[in-house]
PDB file of N, CA, C and O in Angstrom:
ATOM      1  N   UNK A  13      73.789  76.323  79.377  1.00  0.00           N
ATOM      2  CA  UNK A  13      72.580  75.534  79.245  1.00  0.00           C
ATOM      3  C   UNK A  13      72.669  74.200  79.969  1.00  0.00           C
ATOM      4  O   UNK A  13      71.679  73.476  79.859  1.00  0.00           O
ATOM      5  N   UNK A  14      73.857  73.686  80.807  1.00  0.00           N
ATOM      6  CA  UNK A  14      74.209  72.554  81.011  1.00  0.00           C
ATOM      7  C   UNK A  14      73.663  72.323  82.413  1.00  0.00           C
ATOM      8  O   UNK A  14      73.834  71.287  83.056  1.00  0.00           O
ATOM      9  N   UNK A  15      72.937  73.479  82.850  1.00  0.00           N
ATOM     10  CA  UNK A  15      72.649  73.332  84.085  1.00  0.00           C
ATOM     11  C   UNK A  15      70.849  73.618  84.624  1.00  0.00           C
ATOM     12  O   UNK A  15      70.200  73.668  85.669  1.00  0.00           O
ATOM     13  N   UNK A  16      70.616  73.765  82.957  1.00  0.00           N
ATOM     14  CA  UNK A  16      68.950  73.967  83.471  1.00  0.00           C
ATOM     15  C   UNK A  16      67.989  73.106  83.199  1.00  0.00           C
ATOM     16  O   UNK A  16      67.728  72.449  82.191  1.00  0.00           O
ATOM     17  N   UNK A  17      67.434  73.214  84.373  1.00  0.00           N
ATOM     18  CA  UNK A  17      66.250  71.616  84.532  1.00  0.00           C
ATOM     19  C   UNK A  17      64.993  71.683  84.565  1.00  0.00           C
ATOM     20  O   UNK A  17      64.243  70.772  84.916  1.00  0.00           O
ATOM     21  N   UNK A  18      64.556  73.196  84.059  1.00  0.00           N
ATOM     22  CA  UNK A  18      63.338  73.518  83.843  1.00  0.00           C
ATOM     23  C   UNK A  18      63.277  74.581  82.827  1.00  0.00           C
ATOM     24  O   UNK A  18      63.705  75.695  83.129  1.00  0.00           O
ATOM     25  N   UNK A  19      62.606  74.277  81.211  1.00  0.00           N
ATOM     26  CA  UNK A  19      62.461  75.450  80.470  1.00  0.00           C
ATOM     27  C   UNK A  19      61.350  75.317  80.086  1.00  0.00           C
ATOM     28  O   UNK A  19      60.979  74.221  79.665  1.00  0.00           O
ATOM     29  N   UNK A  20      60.356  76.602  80.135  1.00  0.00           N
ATOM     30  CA  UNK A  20      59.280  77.054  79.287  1.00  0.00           C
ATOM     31  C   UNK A  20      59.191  78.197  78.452  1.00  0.00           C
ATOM     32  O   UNK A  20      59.254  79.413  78.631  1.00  0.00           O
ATOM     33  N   UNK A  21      58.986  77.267  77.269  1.00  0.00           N
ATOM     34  CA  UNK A  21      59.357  78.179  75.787  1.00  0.00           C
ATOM     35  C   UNK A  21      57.768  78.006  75.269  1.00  0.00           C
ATOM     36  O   UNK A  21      57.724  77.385  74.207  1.00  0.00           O
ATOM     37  N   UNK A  22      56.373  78.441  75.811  1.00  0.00           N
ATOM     38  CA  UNK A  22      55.161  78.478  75.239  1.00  0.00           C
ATOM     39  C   UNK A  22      55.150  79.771  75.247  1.00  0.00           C
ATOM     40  O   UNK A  22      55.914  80.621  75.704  1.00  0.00           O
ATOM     41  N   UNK A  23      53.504  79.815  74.284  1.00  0.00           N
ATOM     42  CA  UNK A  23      53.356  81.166  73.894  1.00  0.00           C
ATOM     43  C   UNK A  23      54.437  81.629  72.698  1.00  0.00           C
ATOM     44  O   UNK A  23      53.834  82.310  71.868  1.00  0.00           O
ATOM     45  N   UNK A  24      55.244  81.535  72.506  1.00  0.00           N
ATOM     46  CA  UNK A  24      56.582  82.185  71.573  1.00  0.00           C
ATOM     47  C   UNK A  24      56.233  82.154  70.085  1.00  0.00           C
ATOM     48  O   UNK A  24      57.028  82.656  69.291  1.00  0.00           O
ATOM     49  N   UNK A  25      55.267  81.681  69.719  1.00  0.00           N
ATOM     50  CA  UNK A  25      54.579  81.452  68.221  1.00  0.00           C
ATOM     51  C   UNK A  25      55.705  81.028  67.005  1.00  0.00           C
ATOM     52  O   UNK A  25      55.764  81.491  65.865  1.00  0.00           O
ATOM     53  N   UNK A  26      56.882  79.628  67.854  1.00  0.00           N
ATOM     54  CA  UNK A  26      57.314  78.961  67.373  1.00  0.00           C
ATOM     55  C   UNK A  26      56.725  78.259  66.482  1.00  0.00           C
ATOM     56  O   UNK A  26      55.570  77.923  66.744  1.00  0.00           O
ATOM     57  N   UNK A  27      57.375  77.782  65.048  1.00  0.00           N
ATOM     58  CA  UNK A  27      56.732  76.707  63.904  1.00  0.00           C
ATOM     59  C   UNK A  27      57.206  75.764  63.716  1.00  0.00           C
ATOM     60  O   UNK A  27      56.611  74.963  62.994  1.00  0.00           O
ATOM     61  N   UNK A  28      58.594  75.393  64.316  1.00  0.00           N
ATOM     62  CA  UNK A  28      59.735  74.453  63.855  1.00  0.00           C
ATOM     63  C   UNK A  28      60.414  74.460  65.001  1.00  0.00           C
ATOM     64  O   UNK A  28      60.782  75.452  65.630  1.00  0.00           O
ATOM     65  N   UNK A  29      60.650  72.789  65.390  1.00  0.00           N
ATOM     66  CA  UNK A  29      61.910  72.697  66.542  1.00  0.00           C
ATOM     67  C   UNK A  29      63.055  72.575  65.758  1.00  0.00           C
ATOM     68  O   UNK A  29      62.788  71.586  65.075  1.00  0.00           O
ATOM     69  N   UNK A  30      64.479  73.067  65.331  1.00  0.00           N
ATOM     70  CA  UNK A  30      65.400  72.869  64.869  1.00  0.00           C
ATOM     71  C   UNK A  30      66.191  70.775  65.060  1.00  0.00           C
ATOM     72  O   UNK A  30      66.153  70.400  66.232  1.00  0.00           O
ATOM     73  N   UNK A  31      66.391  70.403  64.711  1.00  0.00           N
ATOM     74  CA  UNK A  31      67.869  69.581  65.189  1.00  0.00           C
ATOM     75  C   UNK A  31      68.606  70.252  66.087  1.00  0.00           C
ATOM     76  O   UNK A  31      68.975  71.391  66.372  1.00  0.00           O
ATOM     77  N   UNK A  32      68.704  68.866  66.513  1.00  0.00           N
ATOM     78  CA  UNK A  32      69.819  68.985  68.021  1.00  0.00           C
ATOM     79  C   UNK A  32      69.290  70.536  68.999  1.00  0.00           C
ATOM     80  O   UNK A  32      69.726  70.684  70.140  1.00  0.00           O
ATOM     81  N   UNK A  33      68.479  71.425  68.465  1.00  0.00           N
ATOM     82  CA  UNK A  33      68.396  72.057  69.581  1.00  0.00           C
ATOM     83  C   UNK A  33      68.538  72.321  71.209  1.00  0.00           C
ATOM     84  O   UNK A  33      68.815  73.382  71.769  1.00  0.00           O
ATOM     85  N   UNK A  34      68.338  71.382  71.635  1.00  0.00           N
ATOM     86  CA  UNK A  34      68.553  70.957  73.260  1.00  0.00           C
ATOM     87  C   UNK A  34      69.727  70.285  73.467  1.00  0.00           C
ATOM     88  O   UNK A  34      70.054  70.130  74.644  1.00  0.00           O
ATOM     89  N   UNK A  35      70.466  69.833  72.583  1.00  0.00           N
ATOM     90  CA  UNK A  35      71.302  69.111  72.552  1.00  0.00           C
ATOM     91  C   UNK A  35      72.396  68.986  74.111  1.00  0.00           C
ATOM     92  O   UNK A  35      72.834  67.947  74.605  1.00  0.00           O
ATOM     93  N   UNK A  36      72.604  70.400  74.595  1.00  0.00           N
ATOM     94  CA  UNK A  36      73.141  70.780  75.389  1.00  0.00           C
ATOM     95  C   UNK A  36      72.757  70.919  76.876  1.00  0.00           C
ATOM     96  O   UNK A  36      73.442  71.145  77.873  1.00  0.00           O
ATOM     97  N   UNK A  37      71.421  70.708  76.695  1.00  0.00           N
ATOM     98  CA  UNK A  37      70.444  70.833  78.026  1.00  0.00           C
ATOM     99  C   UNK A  37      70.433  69.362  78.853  1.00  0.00           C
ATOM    100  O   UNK A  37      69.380  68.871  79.260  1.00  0.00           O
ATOM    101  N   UNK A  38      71.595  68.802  79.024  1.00  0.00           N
ATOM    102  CA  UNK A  38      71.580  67.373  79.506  1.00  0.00           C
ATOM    103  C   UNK A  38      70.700  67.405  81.135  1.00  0.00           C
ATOM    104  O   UNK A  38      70.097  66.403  81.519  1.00  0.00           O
ATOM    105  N   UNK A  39      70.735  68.349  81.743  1.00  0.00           N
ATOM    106  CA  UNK A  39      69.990  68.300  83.048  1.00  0.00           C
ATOM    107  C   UNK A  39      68.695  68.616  82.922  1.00  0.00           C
ATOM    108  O   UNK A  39      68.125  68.804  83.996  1.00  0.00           O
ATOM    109  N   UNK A  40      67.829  68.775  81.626  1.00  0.00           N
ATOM    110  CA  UNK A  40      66.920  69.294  81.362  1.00  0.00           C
ATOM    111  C   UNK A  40      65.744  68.201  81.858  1.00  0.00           C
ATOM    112  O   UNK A  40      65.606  67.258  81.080  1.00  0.00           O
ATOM    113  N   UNK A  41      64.867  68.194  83.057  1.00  0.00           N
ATOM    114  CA  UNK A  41      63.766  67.626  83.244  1.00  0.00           C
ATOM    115  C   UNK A  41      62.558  68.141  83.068  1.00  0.00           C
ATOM    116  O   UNK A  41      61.666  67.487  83.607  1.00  0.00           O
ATOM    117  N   UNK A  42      62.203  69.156  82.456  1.00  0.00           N
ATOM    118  CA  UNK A  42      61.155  69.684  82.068  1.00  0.00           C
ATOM    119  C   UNK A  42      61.269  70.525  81.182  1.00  0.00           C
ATOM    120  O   UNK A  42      62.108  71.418  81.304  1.00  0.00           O
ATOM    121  N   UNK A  43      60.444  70.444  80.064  1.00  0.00           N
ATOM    122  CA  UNK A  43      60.201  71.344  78.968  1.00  0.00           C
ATOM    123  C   UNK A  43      58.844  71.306  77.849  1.00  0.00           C
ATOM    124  O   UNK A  43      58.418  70.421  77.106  1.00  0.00           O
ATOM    125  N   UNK A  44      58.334  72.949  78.172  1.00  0.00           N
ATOM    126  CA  UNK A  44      57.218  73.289  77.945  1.00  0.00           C
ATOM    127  C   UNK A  44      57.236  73.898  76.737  1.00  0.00           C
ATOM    128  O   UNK A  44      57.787  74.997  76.677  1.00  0.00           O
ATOM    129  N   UNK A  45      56.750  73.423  75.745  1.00  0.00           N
ATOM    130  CA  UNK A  45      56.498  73.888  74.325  1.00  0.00           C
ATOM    131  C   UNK A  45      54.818  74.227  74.108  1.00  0.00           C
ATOM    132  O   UNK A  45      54.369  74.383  72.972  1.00  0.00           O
ATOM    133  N   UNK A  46      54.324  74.282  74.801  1.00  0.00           N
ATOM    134  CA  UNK A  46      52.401  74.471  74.826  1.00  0.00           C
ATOM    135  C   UNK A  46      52.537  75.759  74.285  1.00  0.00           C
ATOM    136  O   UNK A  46      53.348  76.646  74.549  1.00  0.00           O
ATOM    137  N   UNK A  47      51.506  75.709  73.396  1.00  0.00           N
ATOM    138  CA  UNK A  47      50.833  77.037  73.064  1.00  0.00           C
ATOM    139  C   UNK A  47      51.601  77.782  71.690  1.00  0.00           C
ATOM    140  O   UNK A  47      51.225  78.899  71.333  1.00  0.00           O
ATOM    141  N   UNK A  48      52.357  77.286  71.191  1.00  0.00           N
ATOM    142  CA  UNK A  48      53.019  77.885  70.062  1.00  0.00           C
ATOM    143  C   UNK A  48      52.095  77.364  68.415  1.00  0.00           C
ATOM    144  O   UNK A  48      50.889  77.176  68.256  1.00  0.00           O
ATOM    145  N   UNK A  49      52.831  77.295  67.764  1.00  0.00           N
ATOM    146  CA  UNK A  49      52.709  76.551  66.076  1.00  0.00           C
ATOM    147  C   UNK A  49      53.164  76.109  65.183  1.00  0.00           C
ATOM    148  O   UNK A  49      53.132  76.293  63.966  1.00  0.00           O
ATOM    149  N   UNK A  50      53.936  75.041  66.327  1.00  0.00           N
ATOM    150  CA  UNK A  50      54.883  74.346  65.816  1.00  0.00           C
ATOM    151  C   UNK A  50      54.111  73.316  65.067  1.00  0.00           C
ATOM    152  O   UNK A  50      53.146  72.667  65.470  1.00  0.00           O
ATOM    153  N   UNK A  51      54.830  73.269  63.652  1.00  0.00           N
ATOM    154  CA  UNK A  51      54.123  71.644  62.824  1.00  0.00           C
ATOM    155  C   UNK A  51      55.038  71.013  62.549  1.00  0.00           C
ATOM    156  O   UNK A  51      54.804  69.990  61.906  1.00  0.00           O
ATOM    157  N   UNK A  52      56.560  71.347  62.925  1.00  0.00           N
ATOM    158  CA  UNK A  52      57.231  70.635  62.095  1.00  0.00           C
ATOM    159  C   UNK A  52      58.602  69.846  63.674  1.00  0.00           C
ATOM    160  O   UNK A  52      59.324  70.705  64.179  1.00  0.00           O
ATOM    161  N   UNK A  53      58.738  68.597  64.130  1.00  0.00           N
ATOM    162  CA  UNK A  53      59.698  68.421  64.731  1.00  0.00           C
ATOM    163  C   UNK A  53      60.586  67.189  63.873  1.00  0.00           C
ATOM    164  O   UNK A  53      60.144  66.444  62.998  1.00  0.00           O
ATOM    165  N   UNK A  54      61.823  67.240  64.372  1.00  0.00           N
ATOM    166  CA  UNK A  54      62.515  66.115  63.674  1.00  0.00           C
ATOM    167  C   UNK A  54      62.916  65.446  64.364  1.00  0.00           C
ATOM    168  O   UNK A  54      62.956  65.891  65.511  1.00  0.00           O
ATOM    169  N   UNK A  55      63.407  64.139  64.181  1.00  0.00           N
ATOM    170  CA  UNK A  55      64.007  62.911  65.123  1.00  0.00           C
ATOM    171  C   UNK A  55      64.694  63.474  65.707  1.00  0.00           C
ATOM    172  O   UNK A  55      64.372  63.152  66.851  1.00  0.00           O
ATOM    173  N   UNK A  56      66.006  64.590  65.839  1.00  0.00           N
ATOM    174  CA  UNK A  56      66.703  64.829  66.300  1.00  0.00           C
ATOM    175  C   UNK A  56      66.647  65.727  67.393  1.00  0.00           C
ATOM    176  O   UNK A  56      67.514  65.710  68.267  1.00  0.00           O
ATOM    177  N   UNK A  57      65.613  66.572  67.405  1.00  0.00           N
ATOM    178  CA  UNK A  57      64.959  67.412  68.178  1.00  0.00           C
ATOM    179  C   UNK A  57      65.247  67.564  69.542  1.00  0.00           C
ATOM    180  O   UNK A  57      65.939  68.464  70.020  1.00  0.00           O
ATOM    181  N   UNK A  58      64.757  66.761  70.085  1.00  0.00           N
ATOM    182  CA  UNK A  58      65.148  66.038  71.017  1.00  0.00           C
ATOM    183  C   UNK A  58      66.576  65.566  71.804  1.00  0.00           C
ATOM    184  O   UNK A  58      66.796  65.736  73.003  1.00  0.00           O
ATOM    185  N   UNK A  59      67.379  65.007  70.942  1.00  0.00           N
ATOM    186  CA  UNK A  59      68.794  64.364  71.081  1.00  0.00           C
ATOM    187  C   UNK A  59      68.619  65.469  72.023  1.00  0.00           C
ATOM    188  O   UNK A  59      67.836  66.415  72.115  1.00  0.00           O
ATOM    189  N   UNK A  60      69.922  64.893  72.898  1.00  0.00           N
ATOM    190  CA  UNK A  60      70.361  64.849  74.485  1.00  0.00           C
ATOM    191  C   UNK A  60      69.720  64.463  75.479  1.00  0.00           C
ATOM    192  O   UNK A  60      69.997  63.720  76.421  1.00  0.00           O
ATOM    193  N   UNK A  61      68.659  65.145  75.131  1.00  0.00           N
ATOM    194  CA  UNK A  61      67.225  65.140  76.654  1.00  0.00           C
ATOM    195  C   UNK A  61      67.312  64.008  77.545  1.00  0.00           C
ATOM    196  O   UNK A  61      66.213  63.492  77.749  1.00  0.00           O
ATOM    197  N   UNK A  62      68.705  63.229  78.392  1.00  0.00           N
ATOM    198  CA  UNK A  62      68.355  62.100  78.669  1.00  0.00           C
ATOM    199  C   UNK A  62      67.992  62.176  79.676  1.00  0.00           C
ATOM    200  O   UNK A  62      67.516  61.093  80.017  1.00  0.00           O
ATOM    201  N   UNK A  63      67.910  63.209  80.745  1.00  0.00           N
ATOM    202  CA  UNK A  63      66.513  63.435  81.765  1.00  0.00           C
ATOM    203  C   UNK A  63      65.538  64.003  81.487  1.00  0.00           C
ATOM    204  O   UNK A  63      65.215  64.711  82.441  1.00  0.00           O
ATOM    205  N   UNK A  64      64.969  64.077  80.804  1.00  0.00           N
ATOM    206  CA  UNK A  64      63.600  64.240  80.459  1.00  0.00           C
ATOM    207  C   UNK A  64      62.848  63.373  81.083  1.00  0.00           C
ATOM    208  O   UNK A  64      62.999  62.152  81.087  1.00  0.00           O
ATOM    209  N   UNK A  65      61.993  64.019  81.642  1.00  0.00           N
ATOM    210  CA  UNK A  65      60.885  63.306  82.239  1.00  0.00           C
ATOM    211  C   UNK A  65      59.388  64.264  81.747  1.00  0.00           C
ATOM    212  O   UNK A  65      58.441  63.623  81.290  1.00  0.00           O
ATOM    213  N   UNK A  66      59.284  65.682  81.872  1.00  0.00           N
ATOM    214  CA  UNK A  66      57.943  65.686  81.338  1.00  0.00           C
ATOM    215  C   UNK A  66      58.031  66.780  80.128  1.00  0.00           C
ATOM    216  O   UNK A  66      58.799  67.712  80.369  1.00  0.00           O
ATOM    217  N   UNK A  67      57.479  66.810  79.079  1.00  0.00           N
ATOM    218  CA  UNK A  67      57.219  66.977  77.862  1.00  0.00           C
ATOM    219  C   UNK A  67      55.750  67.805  77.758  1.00  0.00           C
ATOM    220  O   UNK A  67      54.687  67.221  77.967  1.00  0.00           O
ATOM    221  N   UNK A  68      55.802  68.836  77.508  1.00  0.00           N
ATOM    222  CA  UNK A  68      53.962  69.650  77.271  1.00  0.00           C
ATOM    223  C   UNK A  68      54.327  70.179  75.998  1.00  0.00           C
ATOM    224  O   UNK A  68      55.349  70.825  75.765  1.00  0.00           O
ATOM    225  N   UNK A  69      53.360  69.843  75.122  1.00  0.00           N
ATOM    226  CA  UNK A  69      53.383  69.662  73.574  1.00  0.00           C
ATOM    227  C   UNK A  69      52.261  70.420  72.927  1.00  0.00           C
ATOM    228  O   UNK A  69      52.098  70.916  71.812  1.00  0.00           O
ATOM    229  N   UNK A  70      51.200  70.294  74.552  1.00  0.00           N
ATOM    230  CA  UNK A  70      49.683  71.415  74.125  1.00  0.00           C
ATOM    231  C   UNK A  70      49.368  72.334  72.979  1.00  0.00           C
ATOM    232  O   UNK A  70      49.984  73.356  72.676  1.00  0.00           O
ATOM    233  N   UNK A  71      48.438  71.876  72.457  1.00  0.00           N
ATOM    234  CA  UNK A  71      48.287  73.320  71.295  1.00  0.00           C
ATOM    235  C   UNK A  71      49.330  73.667  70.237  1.00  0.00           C
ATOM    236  O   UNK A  71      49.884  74.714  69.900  1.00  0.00           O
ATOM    237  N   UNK A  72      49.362  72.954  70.014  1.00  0.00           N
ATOM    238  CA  UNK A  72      50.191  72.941  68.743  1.00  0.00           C
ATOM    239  C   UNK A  72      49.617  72.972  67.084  1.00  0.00           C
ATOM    240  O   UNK A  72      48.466  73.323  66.827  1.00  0.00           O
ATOM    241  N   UNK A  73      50.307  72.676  66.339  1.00  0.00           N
ATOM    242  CA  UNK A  73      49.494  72.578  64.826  1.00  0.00           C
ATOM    243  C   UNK A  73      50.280  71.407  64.195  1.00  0.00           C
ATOM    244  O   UNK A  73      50.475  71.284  62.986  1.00  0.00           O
ATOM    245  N   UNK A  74      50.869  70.244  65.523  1.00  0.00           N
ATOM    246  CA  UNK A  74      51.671  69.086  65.283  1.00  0.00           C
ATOM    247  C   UNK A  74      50.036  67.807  64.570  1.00  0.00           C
ATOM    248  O   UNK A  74      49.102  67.202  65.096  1.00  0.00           O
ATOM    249  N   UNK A  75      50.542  67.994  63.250  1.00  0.00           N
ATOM    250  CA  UNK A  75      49.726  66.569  62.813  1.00  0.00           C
ATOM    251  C   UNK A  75      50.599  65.007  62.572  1.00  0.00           C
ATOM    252  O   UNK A  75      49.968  63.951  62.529  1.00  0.00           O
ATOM    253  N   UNK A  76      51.806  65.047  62.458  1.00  0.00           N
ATOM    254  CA  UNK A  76      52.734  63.973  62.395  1.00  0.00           C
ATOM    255  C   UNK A  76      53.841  64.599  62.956  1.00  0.00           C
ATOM    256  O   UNK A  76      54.293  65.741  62.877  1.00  0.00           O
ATOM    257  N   UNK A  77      54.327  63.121  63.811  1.00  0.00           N
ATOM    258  CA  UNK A  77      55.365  63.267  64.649  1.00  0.00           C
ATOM    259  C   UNK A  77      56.345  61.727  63.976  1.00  0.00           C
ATOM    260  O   UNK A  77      55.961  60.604  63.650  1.00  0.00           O
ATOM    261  N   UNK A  78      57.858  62.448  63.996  1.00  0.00           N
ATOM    262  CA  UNK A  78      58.613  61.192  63.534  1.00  0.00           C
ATOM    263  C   UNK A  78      58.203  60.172  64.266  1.00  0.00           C
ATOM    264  O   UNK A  78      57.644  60.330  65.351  1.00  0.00           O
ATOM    265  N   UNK A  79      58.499  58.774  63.620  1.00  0.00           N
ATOM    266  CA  UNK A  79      58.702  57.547  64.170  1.00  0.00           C
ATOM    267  C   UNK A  79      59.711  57.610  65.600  1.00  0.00           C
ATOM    268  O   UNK A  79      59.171  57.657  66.705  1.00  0.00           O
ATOM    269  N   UNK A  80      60.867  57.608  65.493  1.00  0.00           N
ATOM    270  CA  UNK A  80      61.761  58.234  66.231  1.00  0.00           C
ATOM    271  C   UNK A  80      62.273  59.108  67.066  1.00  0.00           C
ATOM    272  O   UNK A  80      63.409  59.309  67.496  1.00  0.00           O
ATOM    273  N   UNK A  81      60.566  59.917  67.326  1.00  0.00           N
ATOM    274  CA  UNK A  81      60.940  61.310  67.813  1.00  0.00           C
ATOM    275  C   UNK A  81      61.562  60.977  69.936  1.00  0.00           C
ATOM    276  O   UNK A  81      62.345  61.597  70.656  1.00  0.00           O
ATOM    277  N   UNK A  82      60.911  60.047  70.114  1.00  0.00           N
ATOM    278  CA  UNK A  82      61.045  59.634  71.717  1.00  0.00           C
ATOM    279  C   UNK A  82      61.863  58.701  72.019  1.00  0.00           C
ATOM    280  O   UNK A  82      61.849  58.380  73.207  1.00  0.00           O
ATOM    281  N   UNK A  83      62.768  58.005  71.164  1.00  0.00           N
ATOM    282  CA  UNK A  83      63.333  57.210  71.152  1.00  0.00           C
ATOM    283  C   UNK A  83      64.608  57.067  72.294  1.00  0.00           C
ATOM    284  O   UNK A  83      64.904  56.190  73.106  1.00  0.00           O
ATOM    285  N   UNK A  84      65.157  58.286  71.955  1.00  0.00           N
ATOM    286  CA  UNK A  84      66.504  58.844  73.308  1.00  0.00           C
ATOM    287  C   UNK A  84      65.766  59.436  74.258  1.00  0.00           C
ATOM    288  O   UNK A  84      66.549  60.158  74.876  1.00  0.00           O
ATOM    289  N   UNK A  85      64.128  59.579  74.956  1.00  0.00           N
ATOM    290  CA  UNK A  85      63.573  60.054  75.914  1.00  0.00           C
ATOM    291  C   UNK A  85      63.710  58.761  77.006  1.00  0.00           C
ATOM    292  O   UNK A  85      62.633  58.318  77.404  1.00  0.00           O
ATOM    293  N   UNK A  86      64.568  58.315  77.365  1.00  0.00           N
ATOM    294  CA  UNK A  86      63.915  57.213  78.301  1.00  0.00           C
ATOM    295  C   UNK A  86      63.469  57.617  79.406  1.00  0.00           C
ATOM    296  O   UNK A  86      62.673  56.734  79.724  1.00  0.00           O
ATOM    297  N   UNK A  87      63.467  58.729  80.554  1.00  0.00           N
ATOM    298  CA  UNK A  87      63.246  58.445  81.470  1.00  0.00           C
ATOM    299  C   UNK A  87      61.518  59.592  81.119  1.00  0.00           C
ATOM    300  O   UNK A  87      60.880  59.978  82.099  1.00  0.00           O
ATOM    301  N   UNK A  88      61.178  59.851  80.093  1.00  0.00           N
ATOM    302  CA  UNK A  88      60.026  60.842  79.828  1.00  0.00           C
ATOM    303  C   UNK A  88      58.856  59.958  80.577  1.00  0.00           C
ATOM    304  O   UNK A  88      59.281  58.816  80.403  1.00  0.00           O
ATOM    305  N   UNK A  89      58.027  59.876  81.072  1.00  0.00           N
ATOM    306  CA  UNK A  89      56.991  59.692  82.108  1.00  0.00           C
ATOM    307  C   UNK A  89      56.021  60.305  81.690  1.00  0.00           C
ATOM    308  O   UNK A  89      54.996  59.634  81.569  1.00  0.00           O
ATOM    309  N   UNK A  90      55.943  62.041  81.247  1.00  0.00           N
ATOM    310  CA  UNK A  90      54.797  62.573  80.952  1.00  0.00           C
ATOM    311  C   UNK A  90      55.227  63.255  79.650  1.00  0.00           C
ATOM    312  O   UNK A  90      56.305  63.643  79.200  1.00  0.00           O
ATOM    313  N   UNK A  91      53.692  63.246  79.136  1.00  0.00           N
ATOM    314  CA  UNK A  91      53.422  63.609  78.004  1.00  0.00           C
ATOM    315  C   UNK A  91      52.803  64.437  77.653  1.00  0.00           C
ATOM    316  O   UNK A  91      52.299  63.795  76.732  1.00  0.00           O
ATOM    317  N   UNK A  92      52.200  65.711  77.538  1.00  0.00           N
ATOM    318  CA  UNK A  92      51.002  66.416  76.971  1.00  0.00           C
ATOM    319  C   UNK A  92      51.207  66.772  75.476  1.00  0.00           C
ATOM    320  O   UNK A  92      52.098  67.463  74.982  1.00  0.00           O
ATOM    321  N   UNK A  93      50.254  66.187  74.920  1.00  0.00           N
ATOM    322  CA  UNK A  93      50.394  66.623  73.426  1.00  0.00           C
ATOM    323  C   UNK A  93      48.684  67.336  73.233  1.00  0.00           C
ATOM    324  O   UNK A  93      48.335  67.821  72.156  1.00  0.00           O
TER     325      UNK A  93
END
């Protein structure tokens, strides 16, 4: 996983991003979560992503997002929620 810089995981009729999931995806600059049903992410979610730059969040059944959830995103630029 240490080497991929583009994942799209939509459509998959996900409900929940785990913790640390990506944790491992440090080259990861894109990742597509659109179109699933996900309601539930946690601060940790995220952790590693420190190239992240774009984020698609589309269509979801997300009504609250942690305080914390973007916090380790620094270089994220785009957003689709």
């Amino acid at each position: 996983f240490e080497t991929i810089t583009s994942l799209r995981l939509s459509n998959k009729k996900y409900q929940e991003i785990p913790k640390y999931l990506f944790s491992k995806c440090i080259r990861l600059r894109i990742l597509n979560l659109a179109n699933n049903l996900i309601e539930v992410i946690h601060n940790e979610s995220f952790f590693g992503l420190i190239n992240l730059e774009e984020m698609i969040l589309n269509n979801n059944r997300l009504k609250i997002l942690p305080k914390l959830i973007f916090a380790s995103l620094g270089n994220l630029t785009k957003l689709g929620l």
